[in-house]
């Protein structure tokens, strides 16, 4: 029982130490863009173009799902850097949030297990006191 309690306590303390690291991403200052960049490869349709020999044209497309419907946008090359950094920051933020949800569940599981173990202890102590319900009842007043 005591071993279980001290193991649960150390697990809880260890879980608590993980919070600052988990919050790091949430505390970031970069703007977030809910979208992602991907490379589109396609043929242009011109009969003598290299794309007909398998060398497809590549362009970077932003799939953006902010403000309503998802949209695909071809950003100018000079904007790709900042778009990439904002979409990456958004993804990291979402991942951090998912980790936080798992962490919180784990924490509550430990808190509940600790509580249950301590209640068991309390009930064992209570039984040792040997207070029987009938004795308690006869001494209680109804005022
Ligand atoms: Zn082509």
Short mmCIF file of C-alpha atoms and ligand atoms in Angstrom, two decimals:
data_model
loop_
_atom_site.label_atom_id
_atom_site.label_comp_id
_atom_site.label_asym_id
_atom_site.label_seq_id
_atom_site.Cartn_x
_atom_site.Cartn_y
_atom_site.Cartn_z
CA UNK A 1 0.00 0.00 0.00
CA UNK A 2 2.69 2.51 1.02
CA UNK A 3 4.86 1.38 -1.85
CA UNK A 4 1.97 1.96 -4.24
CA UNK A 5 1.37 5.40 -2.77
CA UNK A 6 4.98 6.50 -3.02
CA UNK A 7 5.17 5.20 -6.57
CA UNK A 8 2.04 7.16 -7.49
CA UNK A 9 3.42 10.26 -5.78
CA UNK A 10 6.69 10.10 -7.67
CA UNK A 11 4.83 9.51 -10.94
CA UNK A 12 2.68 12.56 -10.26
CA UNK A 13 5.68 14.72 -9.41
CA UNK A 14 7.41 13.54 -12.56
CA UNK A 15 4.33 14.31 -14.67
CA UNK A 16 4.16 17.78 -13.14
CA UNK A 17 7.70 18.52 -14.27
CA UNK A 18 6.71 17.95 -17.89
CA UNK A 19 4.31 20.91 -17.98
CA UNK A 20 6.76 23.77 -18.70
CA UNK A 21 8.14 21.89 -21.69
CA UNK A 22 4.62 21.17 -22.94
CA UNK A 23 3.64 24.82 -22.64
CA UNK A 24 6.72 26.12 -24.47
CA UNK A 25 5.07 25.85 -27.88
CA UNK A 26 1.81 27.40 -26.66
CA UNK A 27 3.73 30.38 -25.30
CA UNK A 28 5.43 31.04 -28.63
CA UNK A 29 5.03 34.42 -30.28
CA UNK A 30 5.03 33.52 -33.97
CA UNK A 31 1.81 34.09 -35.90
CA UNK A 32 0.07 30.83 -36.79
CA UNK A 33 -1.40 29.99 -40.16
CA UNK A 34 -3.82 27.05 -40.27
CA UNK A 35 -2.65 25.47 -43.48
CA UNK A 36 0.17 23.56 -45.09
CA UNK A 37 2.48 23.84 -48.06
CA UNK A 38 2.86 21.03 -50.51
CA UNK A 39 4.55 20.45 -53.84
CA UNK A 40 2.30 20.07 -56.84
CA UNK A 41 3.73 18.16 -59.84
CA UNK A 42 1.91 18.40 -63.16
CA UNK A 43 2.02 18.48 -66.94
CA UNK A 44 1.43 21.78 -68.67
CA UNK A 45 -0.13 20.37 -71.84
CA UNK A 46 2.40 21.70 -74.39
CA UNK A 47 3.26 18.85 -76.75
CA UNK A 48 7.07 19.29 -76.86
CA UNK A 49 7.61 20.18 -73.23
CA UNK A 50 9.93 18.20 -70.94
CA UNK A 51 6.95 17.36 -68.75
CA UNK A 52 5.83 14.92 -71.44
CA UNK A 53 9.06 13.01 -70.86
CA UNK A 54 8.27 12.64 -67.20
CA UNK A 55 9.95 15.80 -65.86
CA UNK A 56 6.85 17.30 -64.32
CA UNK A 57 6.53 20.98 -63.45
CA UNK A 58 6.71 21.62 -59.74
CA UNK A 59 5.07 24.40 -57.84
CA UNK A 60 4.47 25.00 -54.16
CA UNK A 61 0.85 25.31 -53.15
CA UNK A 62 -0.57 26.58 -49.90
CA UNK A 63 -3.55 24.63 -48.68
CA UNK A 64 -5.20 27.11 -46.38
CA UNK A 65 -8.17 26.24 -44.20
CA UNK A 66 -8.68 29.44 -42.30
CA UNK A 67 -11.88 31.46 -42.60
CA UNK A 68 -14.29 28.92 -44.03
CA UNK A 69 -13.67 26.60 -46.95
CA UNK A 70 -10.23 25.15 -47.62
CA UNK A 71 -8.47 26.89 -50.46
CA UNK A 72 -5.41 26.15 -52.56
CA UNK A 73 -3.27 29.15 -53.31
CA UNK A 74 -0.04 29.48 -55.32
CA UNK A 75 2.00 31.96 -53.31
CA UNK A 76 4.80 34.05 -54.84
CA UNK A 77 8.19 32.38 -54.17
CA UNK A 78 9.43 35.25 -52.00
CA UNK A 79 6.56 34.62 -49.55
CA UNK A 80 7.21 30.89 -49.16
CA UNK A 81 9.67 31.35 -46.31
CA UNK A 82 7.33 33.21 -44.01
CA UNK A 83 4.35 31.03 -44.99
CA UNK A 84 6.37 27.92 -44.20
CA UNK A 85 7.35 29.25 -40.81
CA UNK A 86 3.75 30.19 -39.92
CA UNK A 87 2.25 26.86 -41.06
CA UNK A 88 4.99 24.91 -39.25
CA UNK A 89 4.37 26.91 -36.09
CA UNK A 90 0.66 26.16 -36.41
CA UNK A 91 1.33 22.42 -36.72
CA UNK A 92 3.70 22.46 -33.74
CA UNK A 93 1.06 24.30 -31.73
CA UNK A 94 -1.60 21.71 -32.56
CA UNK A 95 0.78 18.89 -31.67
CA UNK A 96 1.62 20.59 -28.39
CA UNK A 97 -2.07 20.87 -27.59
CA UNK A 98 -2.64 17.18 -28.31
CA UNK A 99 0.27 16.31 -25.99
CA UNK A 100 -1.22 18.57 -23.34
CA UNK A 101 -4.54 16.73 -23.56
CA UNK A 102 -2.76 13.36 -23.10
CA UNK A 103 -0.70 14.80 -20.24
CA UNK A 104 -3.81 16.13 -18.52
CA UNK A 105 -5.56 12.75 -18.76
CA UNK A 106 -2.49 11.02 -17.37
CA UNK A 107 -2.32 13.54 -14.54
CA UNK A 108 -5.97 13.04 -13.60
CA UNK A 109 -5.56 9.26 -13.69
CA UNK A 110 -2.68 9.57 -11.23
CA UNK A 111 -4.59 12.02 -9.04
CA UNK A 112 -7.58 9.65 -8.92
CA UNK A 113 -5.38 6.64 -8.16
CA UNK A 114 -3.65 8.55 -5.37
CA UNK A 115 -6.98 9.60 -3.93
CA UNK A 116 -8.31 6.03 -4.06
CA UNK A 117 -5.21 4.67 -2.34
CA UNK A 118 -5.43 7.31 0.41
CA UNK A 119 -9.14 6.64 0.90
CA UNK A 120 -8.27 2.95 1.34
CA UNK A 121 -5.73 3.96 3.98
CA UNK A 122 -8.25 6.19 5.69
CA UNK A 123 -10.83 3.44 5.78
CA UNK A 124 -8.29 0.99 7.23
CA UNK A 125 -7.42 3.54 9.92
CA UNK A 126 -11.08 4.07 10.57
CA UNK A 127 -11.69 0.33 11.00
CA UNK A 128 -8.80 0.16 13.49
CA UNK A 129 -10.58 2.74 15.63
CA UNK A 130 -13.29 0.14 16.06
CA UNK A 131 -16.17 2.55 15.94
CA UNK A 132 -19.21 0.44 15.23
CA UNK A 133 -22.26 2.00 13.59
CA UNK A 134 -24.55 0.88 16.42
CA UNK A 135 -22.45 2.63 19.06
CA UNK A 136 -22.38 5.78 16.98
CA UNK A 137 -26.11 5.64 16.48
CA UNK A 138 -26.96 5.28 20.17
CA UNK A 139 -24.83 8.32 21.02
CA UNK A 140 -26.20 10.57 18.35
CA UNK A 141 -28.73 13.14 19.33
CA UNK A 142 -31.48 14.35 17.08
CA UNK A 143 -31.50 17.96 18.20
ZN1 LIG B 1 5.31 21.25 -69.51
#
